[in-house]
PDB file of C-alpha atoms and ligand atoms in Angstrom:
ATOM      1  CA  MET A 285     102.927 109.407  60.579  1.00 43.00           C
ATOM      2  CA  SER A 286     103.525 112.943  61.181  1.00 53.00           C
ATOM      3  CA  ASN A 287     106.219 114.822  58.828  1.00 88.00           C
ATOM      4  CA  ILE A 288     105.848 118.392  60.285  1.00 98.00           C
ATOM      5  CA  ALA A 289     107.156 119.845  63.326  1.00 98.00           C
ATOM      6  CA  ILE A 290     105.676 122.880  65.747  1.00 98.00           C
ATOM      7  CA  ALA A 291     107.729 125.095  67.408  1.00 99.00           C
ATOM      8  CA  PRO A 292     106.660 127.398  69.820  1.00 99.00           C
ATOM      9  CA  SER A 293     107.918 130.828  69.639  1.00 98.00           C
ATOM     10  CA  ILE A 294     108.702 131.904  73.078  1.00 98.00           C
ATOM     11  CA  LEU A 295     108.030 135.480  71.554  1.00 98.00           C
ATOM     12  CA  SER A 296     104.562 134.647  72.655  1.00 98.00           C
ATOM     13  CA  ALA A 297     104.929 133.478  76.059  1.00 98.00           C
ATOM     14  CA  ASP A 298     104.466 134.874  79.518  1.00 98.00           C
ATOM     15  CA  PHE A 299     108.602 136.036  79.809  1.00 97.00           C
ATOM     16  CA  CYS A 300     108.208 136.002  83.160  1.00 97.00           C
ATOM     17  CA  ASN A 301     106.012 132.080  84.046  1.00 98.00           C
ATOM     18  CA  LEU A 302     109.109 131.384  81.193  1.00 98.00           C
ATOM     19  CA  GLU A 303     110.231 127.482  82.454  1.00 98.00           C
ATOM     20  CA  ARG A 304     105.725 127.170  82.619  1.00 98.00           C
ATOM     21  CA  ASP A 305     105.127 128.297  79.328  1.00 98.00           C
ATOM     22  CA  LEU A 306     107.853 126.371  78.536  1.00 98.00           C
ATOM     23  CA  LYS A 307     106.428 122.989  79.789  1.00 98.00           C
ATOM     24  CA  ALA A 308     103.240 123.690  78.507  1.00 98.00           C
ATOM     25  CA  ILE A 309     104.037 122.968  75.260  1.00 98.00           C
ATOM     26  CA  ALA A 310     106.040 119.378  75.754  1.00 98.00           C
ATOM     27  CA  ASN A 311     104.647 117.886  72.968  1.00 98.00           C
ATOM     28  CA  ALA A 312     106.208 120.416  70.278  1.00 98.00           C
ATOM     29  CA  ASP A 313     109.838 119.388  68.472  1.00 98.00           C
ATOM     30  CA  LEU A 314     112.434 122.991  68.840  1.00 98.00           C
ATOM     31  CA  VAL A 315     111.527 125.425  70.657  1.00 98.00           C
ATOM     32  CA  HIS A 316     111.401 129.040  69.231  1.00 98.00           C
ATOM     33  CA  VAL A 317     113.422 131.828  70.757  1.00 98.00           C
ATOM     34  CA  ASP A 318     113.497 135.485  68.948  1.00 98.00           C
ATOM     35  CA  VAL A 319     116.260 136.753  69.907  1.00 98.00           C
ATOM     36  CA  MET A 320     115.871 141.405  68.640  1.00 98.00           C
ATOM     37  CA  ASP A 321     118.827 143.948  69.173  1.00 97.00           C
ATOM     38  CA  HIS A 322     116.159 147.092  67.922  1.00 97.00           C
ATOM     39  CA  HIS A 323     118.417 147.683  65.048  1.00 97.00           C
ATOM     40  CA  PHE A 324     117.746 144.154  62.849  1.00 98.00           C
ATOM     41  CA  VAL A 325     114.110 145.244  63.749  1.00 98.00           C
ATOM     42  CA  PRO A 326     112.451 147.735  66.021  1.00 97.00           C
ATOM     43  CA  ASN A 327     111.492 145.139  68.701  1.00 97.00           C
ATOM     44  CA  LEU A 328     113.957 144.288  71.888  1.00 98.00           C
ATOM     45  CA  THR A 329     113.889 140.844  73.100  1.00 98.00           C
ATOM     46  CA  LEU A 330     116.350 138.460  75.206  1.00 97.00           C
ATOM     47  CA  GLY A 331     119.987 137.793  74.861  1.00 97.00           C
ATOM     48  CA  GLU A 332     122.284 134.981  75.201  1.00 97.00           C
ATOM     49  CA  PRO A 333     121.832 134.636  79.414  1.00 97.00           C
ATOM     50  CA  ILE A 334     117.951 134.355  78.893  1.00 98.00           C
ATOM     51  CA  VAL A 335     118.960 131.860  76.240  1.00 98.00           C
ATOM     52  CA  GLY A 336     121.352 129.753  78.412  1.00 98.00           C
ATOM     53  CA  ARG A 337     118.418 129.422  80.864  1.00 98.00           C
ATOM     54  CA  ILE A 338     116.295 127.992  78.394  1.00 98.00           C
ATOM     55  CA  CYS A 339     118.723 125.862  77.287  1.00 98.00           C
ATOM     56  CA  GLN A 340     119.120 123.804  80.927  1.00 98.00           C
ATOM     57  CA  VAL A 341     115.236 123.581  81.718  1.00 98.00           C
ATOM     58  CA  THR A 342     114.102 122.626  78.539  1.00 98.00           C
ATOM     59  CA  ASP A 343     114.210 119.365  76.412  1.00 97.00           C
ATOM     60  CA  LEU A 344     113.312 119.944  73.596  1.00 98.00           C
ATOM     61  CA  PRO A 345     115.659 121.428  70.913  1.00 98.00           C
ATOM     62  CA  VAL A 346     116.634 125.373  70.927  1.00 98.00           C
ATOM     63  CA  ASP A 347     116.047 127.301  67.751  1.00 98.00           C
ATOM     64  CA  VAL A 348     117.774 130.515  68.216  1.00 99.00           C
ATOM     65  CA  HIS A 349     116.211 133.329  65.546  1.00 99.00           C
ATOM     66  CA  LEU A 350     118.797 135.974  65.036  1.00 98.00           C
ATOM     67  CA  MET A 351     117.727 139.673  64.277  1.00 98.00           C
ATOM     68  CA  ILE A 352     120.758 141.674  65.429  1.00 98.00           C
ATOM     69  CA  ASP A 353     122.161 143.274  62.771  1.00 97.00           C
ATOM     70  CA  ASN A 354     126.104 141.758  64.198  1.00 95.00           C
ATOM     71  CA  PRO A 355     125.445 137.810  63.688  1.00 97.00           C
ATOM     72  CA  LEU A 356     129.259 137.200  63.595  1.00 96.00           C
ATOM     73  CA  ASP A 357     130.453 138.293  66.384  1.00 96.00           C
ATOM     74  CA  GLU A 358     127.519 137.361  68.619  1.00 97.00           C
ATOM     75  CA  LEU A 359     127.489 134.045  67.068  1.00 98.00           C
ATOM     76  CA  PRO A 360     130.198 132.747  70.025  1.00 98.00           C
ATOM     77  CA  TRP A 361     127.565 133.744  72.697  1.00 97.00           C
ATOM     78  CA  PHE A 362     124.824 131.660  71.744  1.00 98.00           C
ATOM     79  CA  ILE A 363     126.762 128.788  71.026  1.00 98.00           C
ATOM     80  CA  ASP A 364     128.244 128.728  74.127  1.00 98.00           C
ATOM     81  CA  ALA A 365     125.159 128.987  75.793  1.00 98.00           C
ATOM     82  CA  GLY A 366     123.551 126.106  74.115  1.00 98.00           C
ATOM     83  CA  ALA A 367     121.198 126.191  71.565  1.00 98.00           C
ATOM     84  CA  ASP A 368     120.537 123.556  69.099  1.00 98.00           C
ATOM     85  CA  LEU A 369     120.151 125.493  65.877  1.00 98.00           C
ATOM     86  CA  LEU A 370     121.659 128.824  65.186  1.00 98.00           C
ATOM     87  CA  ASN A 371     119.430 130.880  62.490  1.00 98.00           C
ATOM     88  CA  VAL A 372     120.652 134.093  60.830  1.00 98.00           C
ATOM     89  CA  HIS A 373     119.014 136.343  59.060  1.00 98.00           C
ATOM     90  CA  VAL A 374     120.758 136.695  55.053  1.00 98.00           C
ATOM     91  CA  GLU A 375     120.188 140.931  54.799  1.00 98.00           C
ATOM     92  CA  ALA A 376     122.786 141.230  58.253  1.00 98.00           C
ATOM     93  CA  LEU A 377     125.404 139.349  56.252  1.00 98.00           C
ATOM     94  CA  ASP A 378     127.699 139.454  52.980  1.00 98.00           C
ATOM     95  CA  GLU A 379     128.230 136.955  51.289  1.00 98.00           C
ATOM     96  CA  ALA A 380     131.330 135.968  52.647  1.00 98.00           C
ATOM     97  CA  ASP A 381     129.875 136.846  56.243  1.00 98.00           C
ATOM     98  CA  LEU A 382     127.306 134.988  55.246  1.00 98.00           C
ATOM     99  CA  LYS A 383     129.370 131.267  54.216  1.00 98.00           C
ATOM    100  CA  ARG A 384     131.723 132.015  57.187  1.00 98.00           C
ATOM    101  CA  ALA A 385     128.704 132.199  59.458  1.00 98.00           C
ATOM    102  CA  VAL A 386     127.461 129.076  58.833  1.00 98.00           C
ATOM    103  CA  ALA A 387     130.687 127.748  59.219  1.00 98.00           C
ATOM    104  CA  GLN A 388     130.990 128.671  62.218  1.00 98.00           C
ATOM    105  CA  ILE A 389     127.728 127.420  63.258  1.00 98.00           C
ATOM    106  CA  HIS A 390     128.750 123.634  61.483  1.00 98.00           C
ATOM    107  CA  GLU A 391     132.379 123.837  63.548  1.00 98.00           C
ATOM    108  CA  ALA A 392     130.189 124.495  66.815  1.00 98.00           C
ATOM    109  CA  GLY A 393     129.005 121.121  65.692  1.00 98.00           C
ATOM    110  CA  LEU A 394     125.104 123.221  65.917  1.00 98.00           C
ATOM    111  CA  LEU A 395     122.822 123.023  62.631  1.00 98.00           C
ATOM    112  CA  ALA A 396     122.805 126.304  60.940  1.00 99.00           C
ATOM    113  CA  ALA A 397     119.736 127.960  59.616  1.00 99.00           C
ATOM    114  CA  ALA A 398     119.983 131.048  57.544  1.00 99.00           C
ATOM    115  CA  ALA A 399     116.384 133.969  57.011  1.00 99.00           C
ATOM    116  CA  LEU A 400     114.938 135.587  54.564  1.00 99.00           C
ATOM    117  CA  LYS A 401     112.804 138.346  55.350  1.00 98.00           C
ATOM    118  CA  PRO A 402     109.545 139.107  52.967  1.00 98.00           C
ATOM    119  CA  LYS A 403     110.771 141.351  50.350  1.00 98.00           C
ATOM    120  CA  THR A 404     113.901 139.737  50.091  1.00 98.00           C
ATOM    121  CA  PRO A 405     114.114 136.779  46.924  1.00 98.00           C
ATOM    122  CA  ALA A 406     114.809 133.290  47.570  1.00 98.00           C
ATOM    123  CA  SER A 407     117.859 133.484  45.888  1.00 98.00           C
ATOM    124  CA  ALA A 408     119.912 136.111  47.966  1.00 98.00           C
ATOM    125  CA  LEU A 409     120.453 131.986  49.944  1.00 98.00           C
ATOM    126  CA  SER A 410     122.685 130.989  46.929  1.00 98.00           C
ATOM    127  CA  PRO A 411     125.850 130.771  48.485  1.00 98.00           C
ATOM    128  CA  VAL A 412     124.576 128.840  51.331  1.00 98.00           C
ATOM    129  CA  ILE A 413     122.070 126.333  50.313  1.00 98.00           C
ATOM    130  CA  ALA A 414     124.037 123.692  49.659  1.00 98.00           C
ATOM    131  CA  GLU A 415     125.535 123.724  53.082  1.00 98.00           C
ATOM    132  CA  LEU A 416     122.259 124.676  54.894  1.00 98.00           C
ATOM    133  CA  ASP A 417     120.316 123.002  57.522  1.00 98.00           C
ATOM    134  CA  MET A 418     117.420 124.696  57.324  1.00 98.00           C
ATOM    135  CA  ALA A 419     115.877 127.373  55.642  1.00 98.00           C
ATOM    136  CA  LEU A 420     113.810 130.016  57.238  1.00 99.00           C
ATOM    137  CA  VAL A 421     110.878 132.356  54.661  1.00 99.00           C
ATOM    138  CA  MET A 422     109.214 135.505  56.805  1.00 98.00           C
ATOM    139  CA  SER A 423     105.617 134.964  56.505  1.00 99.00           C
ATOM    140  CA  VAL A 424     105.683 137.985  58.635  1.00 98.00           C
ATOM    141  CA  GLU A 425     107.714 141.610  58.457  1.00 98.00           C
ATOM    142  CA  PRO A 426     110.468 140.233  61.661  1.00 98.00           C
ATOM    143  CA  GLY A 427     109.604 141.843  64.953  1.00 98.00           C
ATOM    144  CA  PHE A 428     106.639 140.839  66.663  1.00 98.00           C
ATOM    145  CA  SER A 429     103.990 138.292  66.962  1.00 98.00           C
ATOM    146  CA  GLY A 430     100.521 138.445  65.908  1.00 98.00           C
ATOM    147  CA  GLN A 431     100.546 139.735  63.170  1.00 98.00           C
ATOM    148  CA  SER A 432      98.643 138.715  59.685  1.00 98.00           C
ATOM    149  CA  TYR A 433     100.429 135.741  57.566  1.00 98.00           C
ATOM    150  CA  ILE A 434     101.641 137.962  54.001  1.00 98.00           C
ATOM    151  CA  ALA A 435      99.648 136.365  51.554  1.00 98.00           C
ATOM    152  CA  GLY A 436     101.772 134.453  48.961  1.00 97.00           C
ATOM    153  CA  SER A 437     104.416 133.607  51.046  1.00 98.00           C
ATOM    154  CA  ASP A 438     103.676 129.900  50.335  1.00 98.00           C
ATOM    155  CA  LEU A 439     105.494 130.643  47.001  1.00 98.00           C
ATOM    156  CA  LYS A 440     108.456 130.873  48.358  1.00 98.00           C
ATOM    157  CA  VAL A 441     108.538 128.344  50.272  1.00 98.00           C
ATOM    158  CA  ALA A 442     108.355 126.605  46.807  1.00 98.00           C
ATOM    159  CA  GLU A 443     110.917 128.508  45.705  1.00 98.00           C
ATOM    160  CA  VAL A 444     113.466 127.227  47.906  1.00 98.00           C
ATOM    161  CA  VAL A 445     112.247 123.322  47.775  1.00 98.00           C
ATOM    162  CA  GLN A 446     113.008 123.694  43.701  1.00 98.00           C
ATOM    163  CA  MET A 447     116.824 125.591  44.780  1.00 98.00           C
ATOM    164  CA  ALA A 448     117.515 123.233  47.165  1.00 98.00           C
ATOM    165  CA  ARG A 449     117.005 120.428  45.211  1.00 97.00           C
ATOM    166  CA  ALA A 450     118.888 122.023  42.421  1.00 98.00           C
ATOM    167  CA  ALA A 451     121.441 123.003  44.919  1.00 98.00           C
ATOM    168  CA  GLY A 452     121.773 118.638  45.308  1.00 98.00           C
ATOM    169  CA  ASN A 453     120.316 119.775  48.924  1.00 98.00           C
ATOM    170  CA  GLU A 454     117.863 116.485  49.929  1.00 95.00           C
ATOM    171  CA  GLU A 455     117.326 117.466  53.063  1.00 96.00           C
ATOM    172  CA  LEU A 456     116.874 121.028  53.180  1.00 98.00           C
ATOM    173  CA  LEU A 457     114.398 121.563  56.448  1.00 98.00           C
ATOM    174  CA  ILE A 458     112.536 125.091  55.648  1.00 98.00           C
ATOM    175  CA  GLN A 459     110.900 126.458  57.727  1.00 98.00           C
ATOM    176  CA  VAL A 460     107.865 129.356  58.288  1.00 99.00           C
ATOM    177  CA  ASP A 461     107.462 131.838  60.408  1.00 99.00           C
ATOM    178  CA  GLY A 462     105.016 134.543  61.111  1.00 98.00           C
ATOM    179  CA  GLY A 463     100.878 134.241  60.976  1.00 98.00           C
ATOM    180  CA  ILE A 464     101.165 130.175  61.141  1.00 98.00           C
ATOM    181  CA  GLY A 465      97.932 128.548  62.157  1.00 98.00           C
ATOM    182  CA  LEU A 466      95.516 126.596  61.758  1.00 98.00           C
ATOM    183  CA  ALA A 467      94.389 128.033  58.934  1.00 98.00           C
ATOM    184  CA  THR A 468      97.560 129.410  57.485  1.00 98.00           C
ATOM    185  CA  ALA A 469      99.466 125.652  58.337  1.00 98.00           C
ATOM    186  CA  PRO A 470      98.089 124.237  55.595  1.00 98.00           C
ATOM    187  CA  LEU A 471      99.170 126.387  52.631  1.00 98.00           C
ATOM    188  CA  VAL A 472     102.645 126.717  53.327  1.00 98.00           C
ATOM    189  CA  ALA A 473     102.964 122.784  54.410  1.00 98.00           C
ATOM    190  CA  ALA A 474     101.900 121.915  50.871  1.00 98.00           C
ATOM    191  CA  ALA A 475     104.133 123.993  49.051  1.00 98.00           C
ATOM    192  CA  GLY A 476     106.539 121.783  51.256  1.00 97.00           C
ATOM    193  CA  ALA A 477     107.386 123.783  54.975  1.00 98.00           C
ATOM    194  CA  ASP A 478     108.890 120.718  57.259  1.00 98.00           C
ATOM    195  CA  VAL A 479     108.871 123.189  59.939  1.00 98.00           C
ATOM    196  CA  LEU A 480     105.975 125.997  61.622  1.00 99.00           C
ATOM    197  CA  VAL A 481     106.279 128.831  63.415  1.00 99.00           C
ATOM    198  CA  CYS A 482     103.539 129.590  65.994  1.00 98.00           C
ATOM    199  CA  GLY A 483     103.535 132.058  69.125  1.00 98.00           C
ATOM    200  CA  ASN A 484     100.199 133.345  68.929  1.00 98.00           C
ATOM    201  CA  ALA A 485      98.673 130.314  67.875  1.00 98.00           C
ATOM    202  CA  VAL A 486     100.150 128.073  70.484  1.00 98.00           C
ATOM    203  CA  PHE A 487     100.972 130.301  73.463  1.00 98.00           C
ATOM    204  CA  ARG A 488      97.013 132.191  73.333  1.00 98.00           C
ATOM    205  CA  ALA A 489      95.670 129.028  72.993  1.00 98.00           C
ATOM    206  CA  ASP A 490      93.649 128.010  75.649  1.00 97.00           C
ATOM    207  CA  ASP A 491      95.645 123.956  75.675  1.00 98.00           C
ATOM    208  CA  PRO A 492      99.472 124.717  73.726  1.00 98.00           C
ATOM    209  CA  GLN A 493      99.380 120.987  73.300  1.00 98.00           C
ATOM    210  CA  ALA A 494      95.888 121.095  71.996  1.00 98.00           C
ATOM    211  CA  ALA A 495      96.965 123.710  68.889  1.00 98.00           C
ATOM    212  CA  ILE A 496     100.498 121.854  69.075  1.00 98.00           C
ATOM    213  CA  GLY A 497      98.843 119.005  67.789  1.00 98.00           C
ATOM    214  CA  ALA A 498      94.978 120.400  65.875  1.00 98.00           C
ATOM    215  CA  VAL A 499      98.429 122.626  63.756  1.00 98.00           C
ATOM    216  CA  LYS A 500     100.519 119.502  63.002  1.00 98.00           C
ATOM    217  CA  GLY A 501      97.224 117.355  61.819  1.00 98.00           C
ATOM    218  CA  ALA A 502      95.785 119.860  59.504  1.00 98.00           C
ATOM    219  CA  ALA A 503      99.806 120.948  58.038  1.00 98.00           C
ATOM    220  CA  ASP A 504     100.097 116.524  58.082  1.00 98.00           C
ATOM    221  CA  GLU A 505      97.110 115.724  55.973  1.00 97.00           C
ATOM    222  CA  ALA A 506      97.739 119.354  53.199  1.00 97.00           C
ATOM    223  CA  ARG A 507     101.082 117.626  52.940  1.00 97.00           C
ATOM    224  CA  GLU A 508     100.110 114.441  51.982  1.00 95.00           C
ATOM    225  CA  ALA A 509      97.244 116.167  49.991  1.00 96.00           C
ATOM    226  CA  ALA A 510      99.705 117.629  47.707  1.00 94.00           C
ATOM    227  CA  LEU A 511     102.566 114.953  48.195  1.00 88.00           C
TER     228      LEU A 511
HETATM  229  C1  LIG B1934     108.470 137.660  64.217  1.00 60.53           C
HETATM  230  C2  LIG B1934     109.379 136.525  65.202  1.00 60.53           C
HETATM  231  C3  LIG B1934     108.534 135.877  65.492  1.00 60.53           C
HETATM  232  C4  LIG B1934     107.032 135.127  65.950  1.00 60.53           C
HETATM  233  C5  LIG B1934     105.885 134.981  65.471  1.00 60.53           C
HETATM  234  O1  LIG B1934     109.389 138.881  64.071  1.00 60.53           O
HETATM  235  O2  LIG B1934     110.641 136.068  64.865  1.00 60.53           O
HETATM  236  O3  LIG B1934     109.146 134.062  65.446  1.00 60.53           O
HETATM  237  O4  LIG B1934     107.051 135.444  67.146  1.00 60.53           O
HETATM  238  O5  LIG B1934     104.400 134.651  65.948  1.00 60.53           O
HETATM  239  P1  LIG B1934     103.395 134.538  65.555  1.00 60.53           P
HETATM  240  O6  LIG B1934     102.642 132.803  65.567  1.00 60.53           O
HETATM  241  O7  LIG B1934     102.682 134.829  66.674  1.00 60.53           O
HETATM  242  O8  LIG B1934     103.017 135.654  63.803  1.00 60.53           O
HETATM  243 ZN1  LIG B1935     111.008 133.899  64.442  1.00 60.53          ZN
END
C-alpha cells in the first residue's frame, strides 16, 4: 500500500503548455503551485487568474504554496480561485495573523498548511500546530526549482513529527519541498514525511508518470523500513 503522496511542482513545467503538463502527471496525488511575489522571495511566478485556470483543468487537488509578503490580504483570492489547500509561510505573519490565516482557510472549507524556510525553527509552528492539516518543511531556500536538497532537513521533519504528537495532532501531514528526487525522498520519508513536492525530478524526467511512481516507490520502501 502506498502511504507517501507526490505533489509535482508546476514551477518546473512549461508555462506555455500548462494544461498538457498537468495531464502528464495524472498519477500524482496533488498538484503543487508556487505563488511568488518578487518580495517574499526573489522570483515572480503566477497569481490568482492562473491558479483559477489550473483548478478548472486538473482533476487533482490543488496545493497552493504562497511565497508572498501579505498572505492574509490575498487568501480570499486563492479561496475564490478554487484551491483545495492553502499554504502560508510563518515568516510572513506574526503569531496573531498566522492564527487568523489558518482560521480563515478553515472557515472557507479548505485545508490549511504552514511552511517553514530552512533557517526557521520548527517551534515557529507552535501557535497553530494543533489546528494545521499540513506542515511544510522547506529543504531549499524558497524561490527556485532545481536547487540541491539542504542536508539535515530530515531532522526538522522528525522534529515536526514529535511536535505534532505532543500537540495531539496525529493527523498532521508533513510535506517536504526542495531538491526531492530518488536520492533524497527515502531520507525524508524515513523521517516521517507524508507529501513530497517534486519539481525537476518529475517535469524534467523523460516520463513524468514513471518518475512519480519511482519516487513514490523509493519513499514508501524507506518509510516501511523505518517503521
Ligand atoms: C521552491 C519551490 C519548490 C520548487 C521545487 O521555492 O517552493 O516547490 O519548485 O522544485 P525542485 O523539486 O526542483 O527543487
Ligand atoms: Zn513549493
